[in-house]
Coordinates of C-alpha atoms in Angstrom, one line a residue:
Chain A
M1295 CA 0.0 0.0 0.0
K1296 CA 1.3 3.4 -1.0
I1297 CA 1.9 6.0 1.7
R1298 CA -0.6 8.3 0.2
D1299 CA -3.4 5.7 0.1
Y1300 CA -2.5 4.8 3.7
L1301 CA -2.9 8.4 4.8
N1302 CA -6.0 8.9 2.8
F1303 CA -7.5 5.8 4.5
H1304 CA -6.7 7.3 7.9
L1305 CA -8.1 10.6 6.9
A1306 CA -11.3 9.0 5.7
M1307 CA -11.7 7.1 8.9
T1308 CA -11.1 10.3 10.9
E1309 CA -13.7 12.1 8.8
K1310 CA -16.1 9.3 9.6
E1311 CA -15.4 9.7 13.3
I1312 CA -16.0 13.4 13.2
K1313 CA -19.1 13.3 11.0
A1314 CA -20.7 10.5 12.8
R1315 CA -20.3 12.1 16.1
Y1316 CA -22.1 15.3 15.3
K1317 CA -24.7 14.2 12.8
N1318 CA -27.3 13.8 15.5
A1319 CA -26.2 16.4 18.0
V1320 CA -28.3 19.5 18.1
L1321 CA -25.6 22.0 18.8
G1322 CA -23.2 20.1 16.6
F1323 CA -19.7 21.5 16.6
L1324 CA -20.5 23.9 19.4
W1325 CA -20.0 21.0 21.8
I1326 CA -16.2 21.2 21.1
L1327 CA -16.1 24.4 23.0
L1328 CA -19.1 24.0 25.2
N1329 CA -17.7 21.0 26.9
P1330 CA -14.4 22.5 28.2
L1331 CA -16.2 25.8 28.9
L1332 CA -18.7 24.2 31.2
Q1333 CA -15.9 22.2 33.0
M1334 CA -13.9 25.4 33.4
L1335 CA -16.9 27.2 34.9
I1336 CA -17.6 24.5 37.5
I1337 CA -14.0 23.6 38.5
G1338 CA -13.0 27.2 38.3
F1339 CA -15.9 28.2 40.6
I1340 CA -14.7 25.8 43.2
F1341 CA -11.0 26.6 43.1
K1342 CA -11.6 30.3 42.9
N1343 CA -14.0 30.6 45.8
F1344 CA -13.4 27.6 48.2
I1345 CA -9.9 26.4 47.7
K1346 CA -7.8 29.3 46.6
I1347 CA -5.0 28.7 44.2
P1348 CA -2.5 31.5 43.9
V1349 CA -2.8 32.1 40.2
T1350 CA -3.9 35.3 38.4
N1351 CA -6.8 34.7 36.1
Y1352 CA -7.5 31.2 37.3
F1353 CA -10.3 30.5 34.7
L1354 CA -7.9 31.1 31.8
F1355 CA -5.2 29.1 33.5
L1356 CA -7.6 26.2 34.0
F1357 CA -8.9 26.3 30.4
T1358 CA -5.3 25.9 29.0
G1359 CA -5.1 22.7 31.1
L1360 CA -8.5 21.4 30.3
L1361 CA -8.1 21.5 26.5
P1362 CA -5.1 19.1 26.3
W1363 CA -6.6 17.0 29.1
N1364 CA -9.9 16.5 27.3
F1365 CA -7.9 15.6 24.1
F1366 CA -5.9 13.0 26.0
S1367 CA -8.6 11.5 28.2
Y1368 CA -11.3 11.3 25.4
S1369 CA -8.8 9.8 23.0
L1370 CA -7.7 7.1 25.4
T1371 CA -11.1 6.2 26.9
K1372 CA -12.7 6.1 23.5
S1373 CA -10.1 4.2 21.6
T1374 CA -9.4 1.5 24.3
P1375 CA -12.6 -0.5 23.6
S1376 CA -12.9 0.6 20.0
L1377 CA -11.7 -2.7 18.4
V1378 CA -14.3 -4.6 20.4
F1379 CA -17.0 -2.3 19.1
E1380 CA -15.8 -2.7 15.5
R1381 CA -15.5 -6.5 15.8
N1382 CA -17.9 -7.0 12.8
L1383 CA -15.6 -5.0 10.6
I1384 CA -12.4 -6.8 11.8
Q1385 CA -14.0 -10.2 11.3
K1386 CA -15.0 -9.5 7.8
S1387 CA -12.3 -7.4 6.1
K1388 CA -8.6 -6.8 5.9
F1389 CA -7.4 -3.3 6.5
S1390 CA -4.8 -1.5 8.7
R1391 CA -6.3 -2.2 12.1
E1392 CA -4.5 0.8 13.6
A1393 CA -6.8 3.1 11.6
I1394 CA -9.5 2.5 14.2
P1395 CA -7.8 3.8 17.3
I1396 CA -5.7 6.4 15.4
S1397 CA -8.7 7.9 13.7
I1398 CA -10.2 8.4 17.2
V1399 CA -7.1 10.2 18.3
F1400 CA -7.0 12.2 15.1
S1401 CA -10.6 13.3 15.4
N1402 CA -10.1 14.4 19.1
F1403 CA -6.9 16.2 18.0
F1404 CA -8.9 18.0 15.4
H1405 CA -11.3 19.2 18.1
F1406 CA -8.4 20.1 20.3
L1407 CA -6.9 22.3 17.6
V1408 CA -10.2 24.0 16.8
S1409 CA -10.7 25.0 20.4
L1410 CA -7.1 26.0 20.7
V1411 CA -7.5 28.4 17.8
L1412 CA -10.6 29.8 19.4
L1413 CA -8.6 30.3 22.6
L1414 CA -5.9 32.1 20.7
A1415 CA -8.6 34.4 19.2
F1416 CA -9.9 35.1 22.7
L1417 CA -6.4 35.9 23.9
I1418 CA -5.8 38.3 21.0
L1419 CA -9.2 40.0 21.6
T1420 CA -8.5 40.5 25.3
H1421 CA -4.9 41.7 24.7
Q1422 CA -3.3 38.8 26.5
F1423 CA -1.7 37.2 23.5
L1424 CA 1.8 36.3 24.4
L1425 CA 2.6 33.7 21.8
F1426 CA 4.5 35.9 19.4
T1427 CA 6.5 37.7 22.1
S1428 CA 9.2 35.2 21.6
L1429 CA 10.1 32.4 19.2
T1430 CA 10.6 30.0 22.1
K1431 CA 6.9 30.3 22.9
V1432 CA 6.0 29.4 19.3
F1433 CA 8.4 26.5 19.4
F1434 CA 7.1 25.2 22.7
L1435 CA 3.6 25.3 21.4
F1436 CA 4.3 23.1 18.5
A1437 CA 6.6 20.9 20.5
S1438 CA 3.9 20.3 23.1
L1439 CA 1.2 19.6 20.5
L1440 CA 3.5 17.1 18.8
W1441 CA 4.4 15.5 22.1
L1442 CA 0.8 15.2 23.3
F1443 CA -0.3 13.8 19.9
L1444 CA 2.4 11.1 19.7
F1445 CA 2.1 10.1 23.3
T1446 CA -1.7 9.8 23.0
C1447 CA -1.3 7.7 19.9
G1448 CA 1.2 5.4 21.6
A1449 CA -0.8 5.0 24.8
S1450 CA -4.0 4.4 22.8
L1451 CA -2.4 1.8 20.6
L1452 CA -1.1 0.0 23.7
T1453 CA -4.4 -0.1 25.6
T1454 CA -6.4 -0.8 22.5
A1455 CA -4.3 -3.8 21.5
L1456 CA -4.3 -5.2 25.0
N1457 CA -8.0 -4.8 25.5
V1458 CA -8.7 -7.2 22.7
K1459 CA -7.3 -10.1 24.7
Y1460 CA -7.8 -8.7 28.2
R1461 CA -11.1 -7.0 28.5
D1462 CA -10.4 -5.7 32.0
I1463 CA -7.9 -3.2 30.5
N1464 CA -10.9 -1.0 29.6
F1465 CA -12.0 -0.8 33.3
F1466 CA -8.4 -0.2 34.3
V1467 CA -8.1 2.7 31.9
Q1468 CA -11.4 4.3 33.1
A1469 CA -10.1 4.2 36.7
L1470 CA -6.7 5.3 35.7
V1471 CA -7.9 8.4 33.8
I1472 CA -9.8 9.7 36.8
L1473 CA -6.6 9.4 39.0
W1474 CA -4.4 10.7 36.2
F1475 CA -6.4 13.9 36.1
Y1476 CA -5.3 14.9 39.6
A1477 CA -1.8 13.7 39.0
T1478 CA -1.4 16.1 36.0
P1479 CA -1.0 19.8 36.2
V1480 CA -4.5 20.7 35.0
I1481 CA -6.1 22.4 37.9
Y1482 CA -2.8 23.4 39.4
S1483 CA 0.7 24.0 38.1
T1484 CA 4.0 22.5 39.3
Q1485 CA 5.3 25.9 40.2
I1486 CA 2.9 26.4 43.1
L1487 CA 3.6 23.1 44.6
P1488 CA 6.2 22.5 47.4
E1489 CA 9.5 21.4 45.9
K1490 CA 9.5 18.1 47.7
F1491 CA 6.7 16.8 45.5
L1492 CA 8.3 17.7 42.2
P1493 CA 10.3 14.4 41.8
L1494 CA 6.9 12.6 41.7
F1495 CA 6.0 14.5 38.5
Q1496 CA 8.9 12.9 36.7
L1497 CA 6.8 9.7 36.6
N1498 CA 3.9 11.4 34.8
P1499 CA 4.9 11.9 31.1
L1500 CA 2.0 14.4 30.7
T1501 CA 3.6 16.9 33.1
Y1502 CA 6.0 18.5 30.8
P1503 CA 3.9 18.8 27.6
F1504 CA 1.1 20.3 29.7
E1505 CA 3.4 22.9 31.3
M1506 CA 5.0 23.6 27.9
L1507 CA 1.6 24.3 26.4
R1508 CA 0.7 26.6 29.2
F1509 CA 4.0 28.3 29.1
S1510 CA 3.5 29.1 25.4
L1511 CA 0.1 30.6 26.1
I1512 CA 0.1 32.2 29.5
T1513 CA 2.5 31.4 32.4
P1514 CA 6.0 32.8 32.5
S1515 CA 8.1 29.8 33.6
L1516 CA 8.7 26.1 32.9
P1517 CA 9.4 23.3 35.4
Q1518 CA 12.9 21.9 35.9
L1519 CA 14.7 20.2 33.1
S1520 CA 15.0 16.9 35.0
I1521 CA 11.3 16.5 34.6
F1522 CA 11.7 17.0 30.9
F1523 CA 14.2 14.2 30.5
T1524 CA 12.3 11.6 32.5
N1525 CA 9.0 12.6 30.9
A1526 CA 10.4 12.3 27.5
A1527 CA 12.1 9.0 28.2
I1528 CA 8.8 7.5 29.6
S1529 CA 6.8 8.9 26.7
L1530 CA 9.2 7.4 24.1
L1531 CA 9.0 4.1 25.9
I1532 CA 5.2 4.0 25.9
I1533 CA 5.1 5.1 22.2
L1534 CA 7.5 2.4 21.1
L1535 CA 5.8 -0.2 23.3
G1536 CA 2.4 0.7 21.9
I1537 CA 3.6 0.5 18.3
F1538 CA 5.4 -2.8 19.0
I1539 CA 2.5 -4.5 20.8
F1540 CA -0.1 -3.3 18.4
K1541 CA 1.9 -4.5 15.4
K1542 CA 2.5 -7.9 17.0
E1543 CA -1.1 -8.4 18.1
S1544 CA -3.0 -6.9 15.2
K1545 CA -2.4 -10.0 13.0
T1546 CA -4.6 -12.1 15.2
F1547 CA -7.2 -9.6 16.4
S1548 CA -9.9 -11.4 14.6
D1549 CA -9.2 -14.6 16.5
W1550 CA -10.1 -12.9 19.8
L1551 CA -13.1 -10.9 19.0
Chain B
M80 CA 16.1 -23.8 -13.7
I81 CA 15.7 -20.6 -11.7
G82 CA 13.9 -19.0 -14.6
S83 CA 11.3 -21.7 -14.8
K84 CA 10.7 -21.7 -11.1
K85 CA 10.0 -18.1 -11.2
M86 CA 7.5 -18.6 -14.1
I87 CA 5.5 -21.1 -12.0
T88 CA 5.3 -18.8 -8.9
Q89 CA 4.2 -15.9 -11.1
K90 CA 1.2 -17.9 -12.3
L91 CA 0.1 -18.9 -8.8
A92 CA -2.6 -16.9 -7.1
I93 CA -2.7 -18.8 -3.8
K94 CA -0.3 -21.2 -2.3
A95 CA -0.5 -23.0 1.0
E96 CA 2.3 -25.2 2.4
D97 CA 1.7 -27.1 5.6
L98 CA -0.8 -24.4 6.5
S99 CA -2.1 -24.8 10.1
K100 CA -4.2 -22.6 12.2
K101 CA -4.5 -22.9 15.9
Y102 CA -7.2 -21.2 18.0
I103 CA -7.0 -20.9 21.7
L104 CA -10.4 -21.6 23.2
H105 CA -11.0 -19.9 26.5
H106 CA -13.8 -21.2 28.5
Q107 CA -14.0 -17.7 29.9
K108 CA -12.6 -14.5 28.7
P109 CA -9.2 -14.0 30.3
T110 CA -8.4 -11.0 32.3
L111 CA -4.9 -9.6 32.5
M112 CA -4.7 -10.6 36.2
E113 CA -5.7 -14.2 35.5
N114 CA -3.1 -14.3 32.7
I115 CA -0.3 -13.1 35.0
F116 CA -1.2 -15.6 37.7
K117 CA -1.8 -18.3 35.1
L118 CA -5.4 -18.9 36.1
G119 CA -8.2 -20.0 33.8
R120 CA -8.5 -23.0 31.7
K121 CA -7.6 -22.9 28.0
E122 CA -7.7 -25.4 25.3
E123 CA -6.1 -25.4 21.9
I124 CA -8.0 -26.2 18.8
W125 CA -6.4 -26.8 15.4
A126 CA -8.9 -25.5 12.9
L127 CA -6.6 -26.3 10.0
K128 CA -3.9 -29.0 10.1
K129 CA -1.1 -29.1 7.5
I130 CA -3.0 -28.1 4.5
N131 CA -1.2 -28.1 1.1
F132 CA -2.7 -26.7 -2.1
E133 CA -2.0 -24.4 -5.0
I134 CA -4.5 -22.3 -6.9
K135 CA -3.3 -20.9 -10.2
K136 CA -4.3 -17.5 -11.5
G137 CA -7.7 -17.7 -13.1
E138 CA -8.7 -21.0 -11.6
K139 CA -12.2 -21.5 -10.1
I140 CA -12.0 -23.6 -7.0
G141 CA -14.9 -24.8 -4.9
V142 CA -14.4 -25.5 -1.2
I143 CA -16.7 -28.1 0.4
G144 CA -16.9 -29.8 3.8
N145 CA -19.2 -30.2 6.8
N146 CA -19.6 -27.6 9.5
G147 CA -16.5 -27.3 11.5
S148 CA -14.2 -28.6 8.8
G149 CA -12.2 -25.3 8.6
K150 CA -13.8 -23.7 5.6
T151 CA -14.4 -20.3 7.3
T152 CA -10.9 -20.3 8.8
L153 CA -9.4 -21.0 5.3
L154 CA -11.5 -18.1 3.9
K155 CA -10.3 -15.8 6.6
I156 CA -6.7 -16.7 6.0
I157 CA -7.1 -16.1 2.2
A158 CA -8.8 -12.8 2.8
G159 CA -6.0 -11.7 5.1
I160 CA -8.3 -11.3 8.1
T161 CA -6.2 -13.6 10.2
V162 CA -2.8 -15.2 9.8
P163 CA -1.8 -18.9 9.9
S164 CA -0.1 -20.2 13.1
N165 CA 2.3 -22.5 11.1
G166 CA 3.3 -23.2 7.6
E167 CA 3.8 -21.1 4.5
F168 CA 1.0 -19.1 2.8
M169 CA 1.1 -16.7 -0.1
V170 CA -1.6 -14.9 -1.9
K171 CA -1.1 -12.6 -4.9
G172 CA -3.4 -9.8 -5.9
R173 CA -6.3 -8.0 -4.3
V174 CA -8.8 -10.2 -2.6
A175 CA -12.5 -9.3 -2.4
A176 CA -14.5 -11.3 0.0
L177 CA -18.3 -11.4 -0.5
I178 CA -19.1 -12.0 3.1
D179 CA -21.2 -9.9 5.4
L180 CA -21.6 -7.1 2.8
K181 CA -22.8 -4.6 5.3
A182 CA -19.8 -4.9 7.7
G183 CA -18.1 -1.6 6.8
F184 CA -21.2 0.6 6.8
H185 CA -21.8 3.4 9.2
P186 CA -25.5 4.0 9.8
E187 CA -25.2 7.8 10.3
L188 CA -23.4 8.4 7.1
T189 CA -25.1 8.7 3.7
G190 CA -24.8 6.1 1.0
E191 CA -22.3 8.2 -0.9
E192 CA -20.1 8.7 2.2
N193 CA -20.3 5.0 2.9
I194 CA -19.2 4.1 -0.6
Y195 CA -16.0 6.0 -0.1
L196 CA -15.4 4.5 3.4
N197 CA -16.2 1.0 2.4
G198 CA -14.2 1.2 -0.8
L199 CA -11.1 2.3 1.1
L200 CA -11.7 -0.5 3.7
L201 CA -11.7 -3.0 0.8
G202 CA -8.3 -1.7 -0.2
M203 CA -9.3 0.7 -3.0
S204 CA -7.6 4.0 -3.4
K205 CA -9.6 7.2 -3.3
K206 CA -9.1 7.7 -7.0
E207 CA -10.3 4.2 -7.8
V208 CA -13.5 4.8 -5.8
K209 CA -14.1 8.1 -7.6
R210 CA -13.6 6.4 -11.0
N211 CA -16.0 3.6 -10.2
F212 CA -18.5 5.7 -8.2
T213 CA -21.2 6.2 -10.9
E214 CA -21.0 2.5 -11.8
I215 CA -21.3 1.4 -8.2
V216 CA -24.4 3.6 -7.7
K217 CA -25.9 2.5 -11.0
F218 CA -25.4 -1.2 -10.3
S219 CA -26.8 -0.9 -6.8
G220 CA -30.0 0.6 -8.2
L221 CA -30.3 2.9 -5.2
G222 CA -30.8 6.0 -7.4
R223 CA -31.8 9.1 -5.3
F224 CA -31.4 7.2 -2.0
I225 CA -27.7 7.5 -2.4
D226 CA -27.5 10.8 -0.4
V227 CA -29.6 9.8 2.6
P228 CA -28.2 8.2 5.8
L229 CA -27.8 4.5 5.7
H230 CA -30.0 3.8 8.7
T231 CA -33.0 4.7 6.5
Y232 CA -32.1 1.9 4.1
S233 CA -33.9 -1.5 4.1
D234 CA -31.8 -4.6 4.6
G235 CA -31.9 -5.4 1.0
M236 CA -30.8 -1.9 -0.1
A237 CA -27.8 -2.0 2.2
L238 CA -26.8 -5.4 0.9
R239 CA -27.2 -4.3 -2.7
L240 CA -24.9 -1.4 -2.1
G241 CA -22.3 -3.6 -0.2
F242 CA -22.4 -6.1 -3.1
S243 CA -22.0 -3.4 -5.7
I244 CA -18.9 -1.9 -3.9
A245 CA -17.3 -5.3 -3.5
V246 CA -17.6 -6.4 -7.1
H247 CA -16.4 -3.0 -8.3
S248 CA -13.2 -3.1 -6.2
N249 CA -11.5 -4.8 -9.1
P250 CA -10.3 -7.8 -7.2
G251 CA -7.8 -10.3 -8.6
I252 CA -9.2 -13.0 -6.4
L253 CA -12.9 -13.2 -5.4
L254 CA -14.0 -15.1 -2.3
I255 CA -17.6 -16.1 -2.2
D256 CA -19.1 -17.6 0.9
E257 CA -22.3 -19.5 0.4
V258 CA -24.9 -18.7 -2.3
L259 CA -25.5 -15.0 -2.6
A260 CA -29.1 -14.3 -2.4
V261 CA -29.0 -10.5 -2.2
G262 CA -31.9 -8.2 -2.8
D263 CA -35.0 -9.0 -4.8
Q264 CA -35.4 -11.3 -7.8
D265 CA -34.2 -8.7 -10.2
F266 CA -31.0 -7.9 -8.3
Q267 CA -30.3 -11.6 -7.6
K268 CA -30.3 -12.1 -11.4
K269 CA -28.0 -9.1 -11.8
S270 CA -25.6 -10.2 -9.1
F271 CA -25.5 -13.8 -10.4
Q272 CA -24.6 -12.4 -13.8
K273 CA -21.9 -10.2 -12.3
I274 CA -20.4 -13.2 -10.6
Q275 CA -20.5 -15.2 -13.8
E276 CA -18.8 -12.4 -15.4
F277 CA -16.0 -12.8 -12.9
F278 CA -15.8 -16.5 -13.7
K279 CA -15.5 -15.7 -17.4
K280 CA -13.1 -12.8 -17.0
G281 CA -10.2 -15.1 -16.0
K282 CA -10.3 -14.0 -12.3
T283 CA -9.4 -16.4 -9.6
V284 CA -12.5 -17.5 -7.7
V285 CA -12.8 -19.4 -4.4
F286 CA -16.3 -20.5 -3.9
I287 CA -17.2 -21.9 -0.4
S288 CA -20.6 -23.5 -0.4
H289 CA -22.8 -26.3 0.8
N290 CA -24.7 -26.1 -2.5
L291 CA -23.0 -29.0 -4.3
P292 CA -24.8 -28.7 -7.7
A293 CA -23.7 -25.1 -7.9
V294 CA -20.2 -25.9 -6.9
T295 CA -20.0 -28.6 -9.6
K296 CA -21.5 -26.4 -12.2
L297 CA -19.3 -23.3 -11.5
C298 CA -16.0 -24.8 -10.4
P299 CA -13.9 -27.4 -12.3
K300 CA -11.8 -28.2 -9.2
V301 CA -12.8 -28.7 -5.6
I302 CA -11.1 -28.8 -2.3
W303 CA -12.7 -31.0 0.3
L304 CA -11.9 -30.2 3.9
E305 CA -12.7 -32.6 6.8
K306 CA -12.0 -31.7 10.4
G307 CA -9.3 -29.3 9.5
T308 CA -7.4 -31.6 7.1
L309 CA -7.5 -31.6 3.4
K310 CA -9.3 -34.8 2.5
M311 CA -9.1 -34.4 -1.2
I312 CA -8.4 -31.9 -4.0
G313 CA -9.3 -32.7 -7.5
E314 CA -11.8 -32.7 -10.3
S315 CA -15.1 -31.4 -9.0
K316 CA -17.6 -34.1 -10.1
K317 CA -15.4 -36.9 -8.7
T318 CA -14.7 -35.1 -5.5
V319 CA -18.3 -34.1 -4.9
R320 CA -19.4 -37.7 -5.6
L321 CA -17.0 -39.1 -3.0
Y322 CA -17.9 -36.4 -0.6
K323 CA -21.6 -37.3 -0.9
K324 CA -20.9 -41.0 -0.5
Q325 CA -19.4 -40.2 2.9
Q326 CA -22.4 -38.4 4.2
P327 CA -24.7 -40.4 6.4

C-alpha cells in the first residue's frame, strides 16, 4: 500500500469519526467548545472561591489545562474499547487495524486544535496574547502539541491492543484516567507546589507537555529540566511499546473478537 | 532452472504449504490478572492441520466440507483477516470477500459517504472509488437514495450497495461464501450475472458452499476439507461424488 493511500485511508476514517459524532447532535460542533467551557466554569468556581489557588486569572489558567486534558482523556477512553466495538468489521475485512484507534485520536486532536484556535482568538481580543512575544513560545507550542499527539497515539495503541485479549484493560483505563487527572498539572501547576513533591512528576509523562503548552500561552516559567528528561524517556518508551505490541497483536485480532 | 521456477510462482494466485491454524479456546474471557497468575482453563483447537494446495491464476475452486471442517478459517486466511499459526502461505493480488456485505457501513453516514469509506476499507484508493462511483451507484440501483443516511435503508438496499462496492473493487481474487441471495429477484439475477462475469473474465474465484450442484457447475476443481485436514483436492464431479458418499 502506498503512503498516500495509507494516509487517505486514515483521513477518511477520521472524517467518519467526526461526521458520525455530530450528525445527530443539536448543537453540533459547538460541543467542542461548550464542553471545556462548562468544565472550566464549574471547576473554576470551586477553586476560585473555596480552595484558593495563587494564580492570576484562574479561569484562563484552568482552560489551558482542560483543552489538552480533554484531548488526551477522550482519546484514550474512547479508543481502548474501539476494536471490540468494531468487531464486525475486523472479522470481515482486511485493513490496517491501527486506523480504528488512530482515527479516534486524530478526530479528538482536530477538536483540540479547533478549540485552541478559538482560545488564541480570545487571547488576542483581550490583549493577553503572548505567543509571538518570543520564538521560544511558538516553538514550545508546536513541540507540546506534537508530544501530546504522539504520546496519546502510543498510549492508545497500547491499551487498544491489550483490550482485545484482556477486557479488564478497559476498566483499568477508566479508573486510571480519573486518577491521572489529579496527577497532571491541569487544575494546578507544578510551580505552586512545594518542591519536595516535584520528583513525583517525573513519573507522569504528561507533566512537561502540559506545562509547555501553558508556558507558550500564559504562564511565565517552565518546570525543571530533569522533569523534561524523564517525561520524554517515559513517553518514548510508551510510544514504542504501543507500536510494537499493536503490530504484533494486530495480525490475530480477529481470533479474539 | 531458476527462470522456470519463477515462471511457476508468477502464475500462482494462492499457495499453501503445511498451512495450520490454531485457536485458543478460552472457557471464559481471560483478564490480565488471570493471565499473570496463570489462572483460567484454556484449550487449543487446530482449525486447520497441515493443508497443502496451489491455486493458479484464473482458476475457479470450490471448497466443500461439513460444518467445523475449517472452511471459514481458510477463507479468513485467504482474505488476510487472520494469519496462519504455522506453515507457508502466499496470496497474490487484491482479494475481495463477498461475506457480510454490510460490515463496513456506518448508519449515520449517507450512501455516498459509505461508498468511499467501504471502498477504502476494501483496499481501493480514493481515485479508484471516484472512478467507479457512478458505476457502483448504478449497479446498486439505489438512485436518489444515495445521499440519505444508511440507517434509513432497508436490509436489501444496504446489501445491494455492499455487493456493488465489493464487485467493483476490481479484485484479482474473489472469495464467495455461500450462495449469494442478495436483494429482490431482479437484483439476484443481476448479481449472479456479475459473478458469472468474474468466472468468465479469468479472475481467480474461491467459492465456499454447501450447494453441491452449484459448486460442480461453477468450479472445475474442488477442495474437500474434513475436520481441519485436506481430505481431497481434484476434479469437481469426482470429489463431490466421493464427498456425498461419505455423508450419512
